[in-house]
Tab-separated table of C-alpha atoms in Angstrom:
chain	number	residue	atom	x	y	z
U	1	MET	CA	10.165	11.281	-43.502
U	2	THR	CA	12.349	9.312	-41.329
U	3	TRP	CA	12.075	6.316	-39.384
U	4	SER	CA	13.080	8.376	-36.016
U	5	LYS	CA	9.879	11.023	-36.533
U	6	ILE	CA	7.360	7.807	-38.127
U	7	ALA	CA	8.084	6.459	-34.174
U	8	PHE	CA	7.450	9.902	-32.583
U	9	ARG	CA	4.559	10.487	-34.402
U	10	TRP	CA	2.776	6.974	-34.330
U	11	PHE	CA	4.263	4.869	-31.143
U	12	ILE	CA	3.873	5.508	-27.502
U	13	VAL	CA	5.535	2.771	-25.225
U	14	LEU	CA	3.931	1.764	-22.509
U	15	THR	CA	6.191	1.411	-19.504
U	16	PHE	CA	5.563	0.825	-16.014
U	17	VAL	CA	7.230	1.405	-12.802
U	18	ALA	CA	7.099	-1.572	-11.074
U	19	PHE	CA	8.576	-4.907	-9.273
U	20	LEU	CA	8.194	-7.787	-10.183
U	21	ALA	CA	8.791	-11.798	-9.956
U	22	ALA	CA	6.163	-14.189	-11.222
U	23	ALA	CA	5.943	-17.719	-9.246
U	24	ASN	CA	4.834	-19.001	-12.512
U	25	ASN	CA	5.870	-16.585	-15.454
U	26	GLU	CA	3.928	-18.411	-17.957
U	27	ALA	CA	0.599	-18.930	-15.892
U	28	MET	CA	0.776	-14.935	-15.116
U	29	SER	CA	1.394	-14.471	-18.913
U	30	GLN	CA	-1.664	-16.167	-19.588
U	31	ASN	CA	-3.542	-14.290	-17.353
U	32	TYR	CA	-2.453	-10.906	-18.407
U	33	ASN	CA	-3.593	-11.830	-21.622
U	34	ASN	CA	-6.566	-12.969	-21.064
U	35	ASN	CA	-7.147	-9.714	-18.990
U	36	ASN	CA	-6.121	-6.988	-21.768
U	37	ASN	CA	-8.191	-9.843	-24.509
U	38	SER	CA	-11.058	-8.365	-22.023
U	39	ASN	CA	-10.248	-5.302	-22.929
U	40	ASN	CA	-9.795	-5.636	-26.705
U	41	ASN	CA	-6.484	-5.169	-26.735
U	42	ASN	CA	-3.412	-7.194	-27.453
U	43	SER	CA	-0.517	-6.812	-25.230
U	44	TYR	CA	2.747	-8.225	-23.967
U	45	GLY	CA	4.027	-8.437	-20.665
U	46	ASN	CA	7.511	-8.644	-20.166
U	47	ASN	CA	8.589	-10.424	-16.870
U	48	ASN	CA	11.541	-11.357	-14.777
U	49	ASN	CA	11.569	-15.227	-15.274
U	50	ASN	CA	13.064	-15.559	-11.244
U	51	SER	CA	10.798	-17.096	-8.810
U	52	TYR	CA	10.335	-16.676	-5.157
U	53	GLY	CA	8.580	-19.228	-3.038
U	54	ASN	CA	6.582	-18.053	0.074
U	55	ASN	CA	9.218	-16.300	1.987
U	56	ASP	CA	11.222	-19.055	2.942
U	57	ASN	CA	14.193	-17.868	1.070
U	58	ASN	CA	17.432	-17.705	2.616
U	59	ASN	CA	18.613	-14.880	0.430
U	60	SER	CA	15.298	-12.373	0.943
U	61	SER	CA	12.839	-11.053	2.953
U	62	GLY	CA	8.808	-11.938	2.745
U	63	SER	CA	6.458	-9.493	3.468
U	64	TYR	CA	3.049	-11.448	4.439
U	65	GLY	CA	0.193	-9.936	3.024
U	66	SER	CA	1.814	-7.643	0.114
U	67	GLY	CA	2.602	-10.104	-2.403
U	68	VAL	CA	5.579	-8.823	-2.370
U	69	VAL	CA	9.628	-9.909	-1.625
U	70	ILE	CA	12.458	-7.567	-1.153
U	71	MET	CA	16.028	-9.486	-2.250
U	72	PRO	CA	19.733	-9.120	-0.439
U	73	ASP	CA	20.062	-6.237	-3.189
U	74	GLY	CA	17.268	-4.036	-2.409
U	75	VAL	CA	14.946	-5.169	-5.117
U	76	LEU	CA	11.057	-5.579	-4.642
U	77	GLN	CA	9.694	-7.953	-6.743
U	78	ARG	CA	6.183	-9.354	-6.912
U	79	ILE	CA	5.374	-12.932	-6.023
U	80	ARG	CA	2.331	-15.558	-6.424
U	81	VAL	CA	1.805	-16.614	-3.596
U	82	ASP	CA	-0.633	-20.123	-3.999
U	83	ASN	CA	-3.178	-19.901	-2.082
U	84	LEU	CA	-3.567	-23.813	-1.086
U	85	ILE	CA	-4.840	-23.580	2.455
U	86	SER	CA	-7.844	-25.196	2.539
U	87	GLN	CA	-11.177	-24.458	4.394
U	88	THR	CA	-10.576	-27.248	6.841
U	89	GLN	CA	-7.199	-25.875	7.770
U	90	LYS	CA	-8.137	-22.056	7.865
U	91	GLU	CA	-10.943	-23.844	10.525
U	92	ALA	CA	-8.038	-25.189	12.017
U	93	ILE	CA	-5.886	-21.858	12.661
U	94	TYR	CA	-9.401	-20.362	14.023
U	95	LYS	CA	-9.805	-22.954	16.600
U	96	GLY	CA	-6.380	-22.985	17.809
U	97	ILE	CA	-7.022	-19.084	19.299
U	98	ALA	CA	-8.770	-18.887	22.436
U	99	ASN	CA	-12.542	-18.871	22.682
U	100	ASP	CA	-12.417	-15.287	23.873
U	101	LEU	CA	-10.658	-13.682	20.877
U	102	ARG	CA	-12.417	-15.565	18.469
U	103	ARG	CA	-15.284	-13.730	19.542
U	104	SER	CA	-16.311	-10.591	17.305
U	105	SER	CA	-16.747	-7.362	18.746
U	106	LYS	CA	-18.239	-4.300	17.189
U	107	CYS	CA	-15.759	-2.059	19.746
U	108	ARG	CA	-12.799	-4.135	21.293
U	109	LYS	CA	-9.987	-2.073	23.752
U	110	ILE	CA	-6.459	-2.697	23.667
U	111	SER	CA	-4.917	-0.299	26.043
U	112	LEU	CA	-1.297	0.441	24.836
U	113	ASN	CA	0.753	0.785	28.015
U	114	ARG	CA	-0.741	-2.260	29.118
U	115	LEU	CA	0.056	-3.952	26.472
U	116	GLU	CA	3.758	-2.794	26.363
U	117	GLU	CA	3.754	-3.517	30.312
U	118	GLN	CA	2.477	-7.643	29.681
U	119	ILE	CA	5.180	-8.067	26.829
U	120	LYS	CA	7.565	-6.552	29.294
U	121	ALA	CA	6.323	-9.235	32.013
U	122	ASN	CA	7.034	-12.025	29.081
U	123	GLN	CA	10.472	-11.089	28.978
U	124	GLY	CA	10.244	-9.743	25.005
U	125	VAL	CA	7.996	-12.383	23.639
U	126	ILE	CA	5.553	-11.339	21.276
U	127	SER	CA	2.244	-13.706	21.302
U	128	GLU	CA	0.033	-14.108	18.593
U	129	GLU	CA	-2.976	-12.218	19.721
U	130	MET	CA	-0.148	-9.499	20.555
U	131	GLN	CA	1.369	-9.319	17.129
U	132	ASN	CA	-2.291	-9.277	15.803
U	133	LEU	CA	-3.403	-6.671	18.586
U	134	ALA	CA	-6.185	-9.071	19.782
U	135	GLY	CA	-7.633	-8.969	16.293
U	136	LEU	CA	-8.410	-5.433	15.335
U	137	THR	CA	-9.815	-4.888	12.080
U	138	ARG	CA	-10.016	-1.124	11.812
U	139	ILE	CA	-8.979	1.757	14.600
U	140	GLU	CA	-11.824	3.361	15.317
U	141	ASN	CA	-11.414	5.459	18.308
U	142	VAL	CA	-8.552	6.430	20.735
U	143	PHE	CA	-9.097	7.541	24.494
U	144	ILE	CA	-6.826	9.224	26.720
U	145	TYR	CA	-7.477	8.975	30.084
U	146	PRO	CA	-4.856	10.907	32.394
U	147	GLU	CA	-6.763	9.599	35.999
U	148	SER	CA	-5.584	5.954	35.204
U	149	GLY	CA	-2.437	6.649	32.476
U	150	ASP	CA	-4.322	4.296	29.721
U	151	ILE	CA	-4.041	5.119	26.153
U	152	VAL	CA	-6.813	3.205	24.654
U	153	ILE	CA	-7.473	2.356	21.087
U	154	ALA	CA	-10.450	1.066	19.803
U	155	GLY	CA	-12.275	-0.828	16.779
U	156	PRO	CA	-13.829	-4.248	15.395
U	157	ALA	CA	-12.678	-6.830	16.336
U	158	GLU	CA	-12.756	-10.569	15.360
U	159	GLY	CA	-10.722	-14.215	15.477
U	160	TRP	CA	-8.036	-14.701	12.717
U	161	THR	CA	-6.660	-17.447	9.773
U	162	LEU	CA	-4.432	-17.206	7.224
U	163	GLY	CA	-5.868	-15.270	3.959
U	164	THR	CA	-4.824	-14.229	0.544
U	165	ASP	CA	-0.869	-13.528	-0.037
U	166	GLU	CA	-0.704	-15.416	3.515
U	167	ALA	CA	-1.872	-12.382	5.154
U	168	THR	CA	-3.396	-12.878	8.601
U	169	VAL	CA	-7.209	-12.297	8.135
U	170	GLY	CA	-10.172	-11.856	10.053
U	171	PHE	CA	-12.330	-15.285	9.832
U	172	LYS	CA	-15.447	-13.576	8.853
U	173	SER	CA	-14.946	-10.663	7.532
U	174	ASN	CA	-11.368	-11.153	5.226
U	175	ARG	CA	-10.327	-8.072	6.790
U	176	PRO	CA	-6.485	-7.720	7.631
U	177	THR	CA	-5.538	-7.569	11.628
U	178	LEU	CA	-3.608	-4.884	12.291
U	179	GLN	CA	0.057	-5.284	12.950
U	180	LEU	CA	1.735	-4.650	16.686
U	181	HIS	CA	4.901	-3.883	14.669
U	182	ASP	CA	2.917	-1.759	12.511
U	183	LEU	CA	1.697	0.219	14.622
U	184	VAL	CA	5.036	0.809	16.512
U	185	ALA	CA	6.631	1.997	13.756
U	186	ALA	CA	3.843	4.838	13.278
U	187	LEU	CA	4.374	5.718	16.864
U	188	ARG	CA	8.008	5.896	16.346
U	189	ALA	CA	7.667	8.949	13.794
U	190	PHE	CA	5.505	10.585	16.453
U	191	PRO	CA	7.436	9.778	19.767
U	192	PRO	CA	6.855	10.644	23.415
U	193	GLU	CA	9.577	13.418	23.413
U	194	GLY	CA	11.595	14.764	19.788
U	195	LYS	CA	10.496	16.114	16.776
U	196	ALA	CA	7.155	14.688	14.482
U	197	THR	CA	7.709	13.353	10.809
U	198	SER	CA	6.582	15.595	8.525
U	199	LEU	CA	6.065	12.987	5.820
U	200	ILE	CA	5.616	9.141	5.815
U	201	GLY	CA	5.499	7.605	1.876
U	202	CYS	CA	7.209	6.197	-0.661
U	203	SER	CA	7.809	7.187	-4.239
U	204	ILE	CA	8.935	5.118	-7.229
U	205	ASP	CA	9.914	6.787	-10.371
U	206	PRO	CA	12.010	5.840	-13.108
U	207	SER	CA	15.749	7.760	-13.116
U	208	GLN	CA	16.391	10.721	-14.930
U	209	GLU	CA	19.446	8.452	-16.935
U	210	GLY	CA	17.047	5.609	-17.722
U	211	LEU	CA	14.387	7.837	-19.164
U	212	GLN	CA	17.110	9.589	-21.257
U	213	ALA	CA	18.233	6.111	-22.096
U	214	MET	CA	14.457	4.985	-23.089
U	215	GLN	CA	14.063	8.319	-25.318
U	216	SER	CA	17.044	7.277	-26.912
U	217	TYR	CA	15.842	3.861	-27.263
U	218	LEU	CA	12.323	4.809	-28.721
U	219	LYS	CA	14.239	6.780	-31.386
U	220	THR	CA	16.372	4.314	-32.569
U	221	ALA	CA	14.665	0.969	-32.116
U	222	GLN	CA	13.034	-1.282	-35.160
U	223	LYS	CA	9.728	-0.637	-35.621
U	224	PRO	CA	8.514	-4.266	-33.840
U	225	ASN	CA	5.564	-6.076	-35.644
U	226	LEU	CA	2.437	-5.758	-33.988
U	227	ASP	CA	0.773	-9.398	-35.155
U	228	ASN	CA	4.287	-11.033	-33.949
U	229	GLN	CA	4.871	-11.521	-30.146
U	230	ASN	CA	7.974	-12.500	-30.306
U	231	ASP	CA	8.973	-8.412	-32.082
U	232	LEU	CA	6.368	-6.909	-28.932
U	233	ALA	CA	8.586	-9.227	-26.555
U	234	ASN	CA	11.831	-8.145	-27.752
U	235	TYR	CA	10.639	-4.531	-27.893
U	236	ALA	CA	9.578	-4.339	-25.205
U	237	GLU	CA	12.681	-5.640	-23.343
U	238	GLY	CA	14.608	-3.246	-25.105
U	239	ILE	CA	12.344	-0.946	-23.143
U	240	GLN	CA	13.286	-2.533	-19.820
U	241	LYS	CA	16.770	-2.617	-20.499
U	242	ALA	CA	17.188	0.987	-21.021
U	243	LEU	CA	14.917	2.122	-18.270
U	244	GLY	CA	17.050	-0.206	-15.566
U	245	LEU	CA	15.771	-0.237	-12.246
U	246	GLN	CA	13.442	1.882	-10.475
U	247	ASN	CA	14.210	3.994	-8.237
U	248	VAL	CA	12.230	3.781	-4.091
U	249	GLN	CA	12.245	6.139	-1.698
U	250	ILE	CA	10.818	5.938	2.010
U	251	TRP	CA	10.184	8.625	4.185
U	252	GLY	CA	9.432	8.697	7.761
U	253	VAL	CA	9.963	5.113	8.832
U	254	SER	CA	12.558	2.708	8.860
U	255	PRO	CA	12.867	1.348	5.079
U	256	LYS	CA	13.528	-2.153	6.868
U	257	THR	CA	10.247	-2.685	8.052
U	258	HIS	CA	7.209	-4.098	7.073
U	259	PHE	CA	5.411	-1.305	7.376
U	260	ALA	CA	7.533	0.841	4.676
U	261	ALA	CA	7.498	-2.668	2.246
U	262	THR	CA	3.549	-2.458	2.445
U	263	LEU	CA	3.700	1.214	1.202
U	264	VAL	CA	5.615	0.077	-2.061
U	265	ALA	CA	3.724	-2.888	-2.382
U	266	ALA	CA	0.199	-1.166	-2.533
U	267	ASP	CA	1.800	1.268	-4.678
U	268	TYR	CA	3.076	-1.242	-7.256
U	269	ARG	CA	0.418	-3.422	-7.629
U	270	MET	CA	-2.168	-0.211	-8.247
U	271	LYS	CA	-0.033	0.297	-11.416
U	272	LEU	CA	0.107	-3.313	-12.377
U	273	ILE	CA	-4.101	-3.100	-12.139
U	274	GLY	CA	-3.940	0.411	-14.264
U	275	ILE	CA	-1.551	-1.057	-17.039
U	276	GLY	CA	-3.265	-4.186	-17.073
U	277	LEU	CA	-0.562	-6.676	-15.694
U	278	GLU	CA	-2.812	-7.533	-12.815
U	279	GLU	CA	-6.456	-8.277	-13.081
U	280	PRO	CA	-8.865	-6.212	-11.014
U	281	PRO	CA	-10.242	-6.946	-8.240
U	282	VAL	CA	-13.669	-5.571	-8.578
U	283	LYS	CA	-15.068	-4.148	-11.770
U	284	MET	CA	-13.511	-0.637	-12.162
U	285	ILE	CA	-12.359	1.347	-14.882
U	286	THR	CA	-8.334	0.630	-15.557
U	287	TYR	CA	-5.884	2.705	-17.580
U	288	VAL	CA	-4.608	0.742	-19.882
U	289	GLU	CA	-8.673	0.220	-20.846
U	290	LYS	CA	-9.264	4.028	-21.551
U	291	SER	CA	-5.872	5.385	-22.853
U	292	ASN	CA	-5.862	6.709	-26.407
U	293	PRO	CA	-2.202	6.978	-27.730
U	294	ALA	CA	-3.769	9.681	-30.090
U	295	ASN	CA	-4.817	11.848	-27.095
U	296	VAL	CA	-1.223	11.854	-25.854
U	297	ALA	CA	2.026	13.216	-25.936
U	298	THR	CA	5.080	10.465	-26.751
U	299	ASN	CA	7.023	12.266	-24.149
U	300	ALA	CA	4.180	11.624	-21.232
U	301	LEU	CA	4.792	10.396	-17.699
U	302	VAL	CA	2.018	8.822	-15.759
U	303	ARG	CA	2.193	9.155	-11.997
U	304	TRP	CA	-0.342	8.220	-9.716
U	305	PHE	CA	-0.033	8.330	-5.698
U	306	PHE	CA	-2.072	7.441	-2.470
U	307	GLN	CA	-2.978	10.235	-0.138
U	308	PRO	CA	-5.356	10.078	2.645
U	309	ASN	CA	-9.054	11.391	2.853
U	310	TYR	CA	-7.345	14.097	5.723
U	311	ASP	CA	-11.359	15.156	6.518
U	312	CYS	CA	-11.771	11.943	8.773
U	313	VAL	CA	-11.205	12.981	12.215
U	314	VAL	CA	-13.906	13.987	15.100
U	315	MET	CA	-12.399	15.120	17.843
U	316	THR	CA	-13.407	16.185	21.925
U	317	GLU	CA	-13.093	19.576	23.019
U	318	ASP	CA	-10.211	18.503	25.616
U	319	GLY	CA	-8.348	16.246	22.992
U	320	LEU	CA	-9.037	13.446	25.259
U	321	ALA	CA	-11.272	11.509	22.555
U	322	MET	CA	-10.856	11.208	18.708
U	323	GLN	CA	-12.337	9.079	16.250
U	324	LEU	CA	-11.867	8.110	12.327
U	325	ASN	CA	-14.323	7.788	10.201
U	326	GLY	CA	-14.801	6.764	6.770
U	327	GLU	CA	-12.536	4.699	4.090
U	328	GLY	CA	-9.889	7.238	4.323
U	329	VAL	CA	-8.056	6.585	1.057
U	330	ASN	CA	-7.655	8.769	-2.256
U	331	LEU	CA	-5.650	7.357	-5.467
U	332	ILE	CA	-4.343	10.935	-6.939
U	333	GLY	CA	-3.255	11.243	-11.031
U	334	GLU	CA	-1.389	13.721	-12.520
U	335	ASP	CA	0.633	14.025	-15.649
U	336	GLU	CA	4.103	15.006	-16.355
U	337	LEU	CA	6.459	15.108	-19.539
U	338	VAL	CA	10.076	13.948	-19.848
U	339	ALA	CA	12.676	15.797	-21.890
U	340	ALA	CA	14.925	14.446	-24.146
U	341	ASN	CA	17.852	14.290	-21.209
U	342	GLY	CA	15.109	12.341	-19.006
U	343	GLN	CA	14.374	15.931	-17.244
U	344	ARG	CA	10.484	15.739	-15.614
U	345	MET	CA	7.952	18.836	-15.991
U	346	VAL	CA	4.705	19.488	-15.088
U	347	ASN	CA	2.599	18.615	-18.412
U	348	LYS	CA	0.740	22.037	-18.521
U	349	GLY	CA	-1.609	20.738	-21.354
U	350	ARG	CA	-4.832	18.969	-21.232
U	351	GLY	CA	-2.624	16.064	-19.913
U	352	ASN	CA	-4.255	12.275	-19.853
U	353	ARG	CA	-8.064	11.770	-19.693
U	354	ALA	CA	-7.147	7.909	-18.445
U	355	THR	CA	-4.982	9.256	-15.859
U	356	LYS	CA	-7.699	10.471	-13.850
U	357	LEU	CA	-10.247	8.391	-14.874
U	358	TYR	CA	-8.187	5.622	-13.243
U	359	ALA	CA	-7.590	7.180	-10.136
U	360	LYS	CA	-11.350	8.157	-9.715
U	361	SER	CA	-11.941	4.617	-10.549
U	362	PHE	CA	-9.892	2.990	-7.440
U	363	THR	CA	-10.638	5.538	-4.810
U	364	ASP	CA	-14.718	4.859	-5.771
U	365	LYS	CA	-14.283	0.957	-5.131
U	366	PHE	CA	-11.421	0.888	-2.587
U	367	THR	CA	-13.709	-0.077	0.231
U	368	LYS	CA	-14.603	-3.503	-2.460
U	369	ILE	CA	-11.144	-3.495	-3.474
U	370	ALA	CA	-9.869	-3.225	0.352
U	371	ASP	CA	-11.978	-6.162	0.968
U	372	LEU	CA	-10.545	-8.765	-1.495
U	373	VAL	CA	-7.015	-7.874	-1.639
U	374	PRO	CA	-5.334	-7.740	1.962
U	375	VAL	CA	-2.570	-5.213	0.861
U	376	TYR	CA	-5.057	-2.255	0.428
U	377	ALA	CA	-6.874	-3.043	3.466
U	378	ASN	CA	-3.271	-3.098	5.014
U	379	LEU	CA	-2.437	0.186	3.390
U	380	ARG	CA	-5.487	2.033	5.082
U	381	ASN	CA	-4.333	0.582	8.498
U	382	LEU	CA	-1.372	2.148	8.009
U	383	ILE	CA	-2.401	5.226	7.393
U	384	ASP	CA	-5.011	5.344	10.282
U	385	MET	CA	-1.979	4.393	12.392
U	386	THR	CA	0.031	7.571	11.370
U	387	ILE	CA	-2.834	10.103	11.937
U	388	VAL	CA	-3.402	8.168	16.052
U	389	ALA	CA	0.325	8.449	16.655
U	390	ALA	CA	0.318	12.234	15.392
U	391	TYR	CA	-2.789	12.540	17.405
U	392	LEU	CA	-1.173	11.619	20.728
U	393	GLN	CA	1.804	13.642	20.131
U	394	LYS	CA	-0.131	16.862	19.118
U	395	GLU	CA	-2.438	16.422	22.199
U	396	GLY	CA	0.310	15.963	24.963
U	397	ALA	CA	-1.021	12.117	25.576
U	398	TYR	CA	2.247	10.427	26.746
U	399	ALA	CA	3.092	13.205	29.109
U	400	LYS	CA	-1.063	12.828	30.322
U	401	THR	CA	-0.799	9.184	31.200
U	402	ASN	CA	2.894	9.211	31.975
U	403	TRP	CA	4.079	6.454	29.311
U	404	SER	CA	7.183	7.002	27.602
U	405	MET	CA	7.320	4.495	25.451
U	406	ASP	CA	10.768	3.093	26.588
U	407	PHE	CA	10.480	-0.209	26.019
U	408	LEU	CA	8.512	0.020	22.254
U	409	GLY	CA	10.196	2.893	21.632
U	410	ASP	CA	13.517	1.257	21.593
U	411	GLU	CA	15.056	-0.920	18.310
U	412	ASN	CA	17.170	-2.710	20.543
U	413	GLN	CA	14.433	-4.230	22.872
U	414	PHE	CA	11.635	-4.219	20.148
U	415	PRO	CA	13.407	-4.719	16.712
U	416	ILE	CA	10.989	-4.318	14.014
U	417	GLU	CA	13.324	-3.565	11.460
U	418	THR	CA	13.427	-7.055	10.195
U	419	LEU	CA	13.144	-7.005	6.047
U	420	ASN	CA	15.994	-6.197	3.898
U	421	PRO	CA	15.541	-2.350	3.123
U	422	VAL	CA	13.724	-1.805	-0.074
U	423	GLN	CA	15.901	0.655	-2.561
U	424	PHE	CA	14.993	-0.607	-6.274
U	425	ALA	CA	12.192	-2.059	-8.190
U	426	ASP	CA	11.890	-4.344	-11.149
U	427	THR	CA	10.533	-2.404	-14.098
U	428	ALA	CA	7.314	-4.093	-15.634
U	429	VAL	CA	6.718	-3.718	-19.243
U	430	ASN	CA	3.565	-3.812	-21.198
U	431	VAL	CA	2.909	-3.336	-24.378
U	432	ILE	CA	-0.761	-2.800	-25.952
U	433	LYS	CA	-1.099	-2.967	-29.237
U	434	HIS	CA	-4.360	-0.311	-29.572
U	435	ASN	CA	-5.795	0.038	-33.229
U	436	GLN	CA	-2.309	-0.304	-34.631
U	437	ASN	CA	-0.707	1.281	-32.532
U	438	ILE	CA	1.435	0.837	-29.604
U	439	ALA	CA	-0.071	2.127	-26.564
U	440	SER	CA	1.690	3.163	-23.087
U	441	PHE	CA	3.705	5.703	-21.049
U	442	PRO	CA	6.882	5.694	-17.521
U	443	THR	CA	4.820	5.718	-14.727
U	444	GLY	CA	5.862	6.826	-11.123
U	445	GLY	CA	3.837	8.040	-8.253
U	446	GLY	CA	4.116	6.089	-4.812
U	447	VAL	CA	2.248	6.940	-1.224
U	448	VAL	CA	2.359	10.303	0.837
U	449	ILE	CA	0.906	10.920	4.426
U	450	GLU	CA	0.812	13.948	6.248
U	451	PRO	CA	-0.732	12.801	9.054
U	452	GLN	CA	-1.157	16.513	10.579
U	453	THR	CA	-3.326	17.580	8.177
U	454	ALA	CA	-6.232	15.775	9.181
U	455	LEU	CA	-5.734	17.443	12.562
U	456	ASP	CA	-5.605	21.186	11.057
U	457	ALA	CA	-8.542	23.364	11.796
U	458	ASP	CA	-8.818	23.418	8.361
U	459	HIS	CA	-10.139	19.106	8.572
U	460	LEU	CA	-10.257	18.612	11.740
U	461	LYS	CA	-14.573	18.341	13.044
U	462	TYR	CA	-15.216	18.714	17.118
U	463	ASP	CA	-17.471	16.189	18.598
U	464	ASP	CA	-20.797	18.875	18.832
U	465	LYS	CA	-23.361	16.285	19.804
U	466	ASN	CA	-20.689	14.632	22.811
U	467	GLU	CA	-20.932	11.429	20.895
U	468	VAL	CA	-17.127	10.437	20.912
U	469	ASN	CA	-17.044	12.432	24.487
U	470	ALA	CA	-19.662	10.016	25.637
U	471	LYS	CA	-17.959	6.328	24.209
U	472	ARG	CA	-15.014	7.378	26.134
U	473	THR	CA	-16.536	8.596	29.899
U	474	SER	CA	-18.913	5.208	29.699
U	475	LEU	CA	-15.454	2.734	28.996
U	476	LYS	CA	-14.749	0.948	31.988
U	477	LEU	CA	-11.333	-0.185	32.212
U	478	PRO	CA	-10.663	-3.929	33.780
U	479	GLU	CA	-8.044	-4.124	35.749
U	480	GLY	CA	-5.017	-6.611	34.572
U	481	GLN	CA	-6.205	-6.955	31.104
U	482	TRP	CA	-4.664	-5.559	28.648
U	483	TRP	CA	-7.665	-5.766	26.101
U	484	TRP	CA	-11.397	-6.407	26.514
U	485	ASP	CA	-14.680	-5.800	25.348
C-alpha cells in the first residue's frame, strides 16, 4: 500500500478557517495546549508570530469589543487584549458618567429622531452618552408615534465602564452597551426610501484553489511523528501555506464598518473555540472534543454559521409597536465534501455528528457565553438592530413620523465607514493527536441574517393580550429630551 493511500485512510487534517495573531504567541500556544490536554488530546496550534497592541497601530484598524484587528491589506487577525484595568479604574470611568445615566433602568427610552436633532445641534459632535445610546444593553421594544413624529426604542440600560477586549460594558451586568454607529449601519440597510437589503451577514471560507492545494499536500506530505511537536508544527505549517488566506465576504453593510467587523469576529472566534484554539468561556461540548477521525470522510469540510431565532417578534395589529423576545441567536452546523479540484458539495451521507453537537451546545449556552464574551452579545444586538430596522421600513415608520434620517443616513455628514475593509482572514491550523491518528477538517461558515423573515406571517406573533400596545400608550414623551427613563 502506498503512503498516499495510508495517509488517505488513517489521517485527517484539521484546518480551520480563521484569522489569527497573538499578542503573546508563546502564551497562547501554552493556553491552547493546556485546553486540549484537558480534553485528553495532544494538539499543535499553528499561529502567526505577528503581534498587535490595543488598536494603536498606525497601520491597522481595531474593533473594540471583538478581539480582532483589521490590517491595511484587509486581513483580519486575532489580538489578545491584556485586561489590566483595575476595579478602581473601572469605577473611575463609571463615576465619570452623569448621575442620571449611572442609574440602572429596566426600560430606558430613546427617540431616534430627537437624537439626530441633538447631534445636529452639537454640530455633528457625538458625545459618549450618544455613542453608547444612553447605556442601552438591549432593544426590547420599538414604538412609533405619528402624532408627535417620534420613533422610540426602549430596553434595559445602566452606567458603563471598560470590560473584556476593551468593550464598553454595563458596570453591573457586564453586557455591552449598544453603539450608535452599529444602529446607524442597520438603519441604512433599510432606509426611509429605497430597496430593502434582503441579506446581512458574512462568510469566511477557503478558496477553491486553497482547498485543491491542501488536498494535494495531504497526498504527498511526509508522515509526521505524532510524538514530535516539531514534526506536527511543520505539518500544520504546510497545510496552512497550502490553504493560504481565507476569503471574507460581507453582505448588506459596508465592510468598512464596526458592524461588519463584529460579524466576522464573532464567527471567527466561535470557530477557534470549536477547534480547540480558544478556551470555551463556559463548560460546553466542542467539536474537537467529539470529533472521531474514523467516522468522517477525509475530504470533509465543516461549516458553522450563526443565524437569528426568527420566532422573536410580537407586534400590534396597527404596526405601531413591536417587542423582541428571547436571545435571538442560533448556531447551525452542516457538512460538505471537497473534491480533488477544490470544489465543494453537500455531504449527502451521514455527515459528522460532532459538527451538530457543537452547534447545539453553543446555541444552548449562548446566553452564558454572551454574558462573558462581549463579541457574542454584540452579535445578538446587531441581529436585534437589523430586525428593528426592517420593521421600521416595512411599517412605513419614516413616512408616518415624517422623519427622513437625512443626517444619520448620510455618510458624508455622519461617517461610520472608518475601518480598513475586511477582505481576508489568516488561516488557523490545529492538528490534534487522537488515538494515534491526526484529526481535523477544513471549516467555513459565517453569519446569515434575513431580518424580514422574523416579520413574515409564519414567524410573527401578534399582541393578543394588548401588553405591547399598553406599553406604547402608557409611555410619556417629555419635551426637550432624546432619552429618558
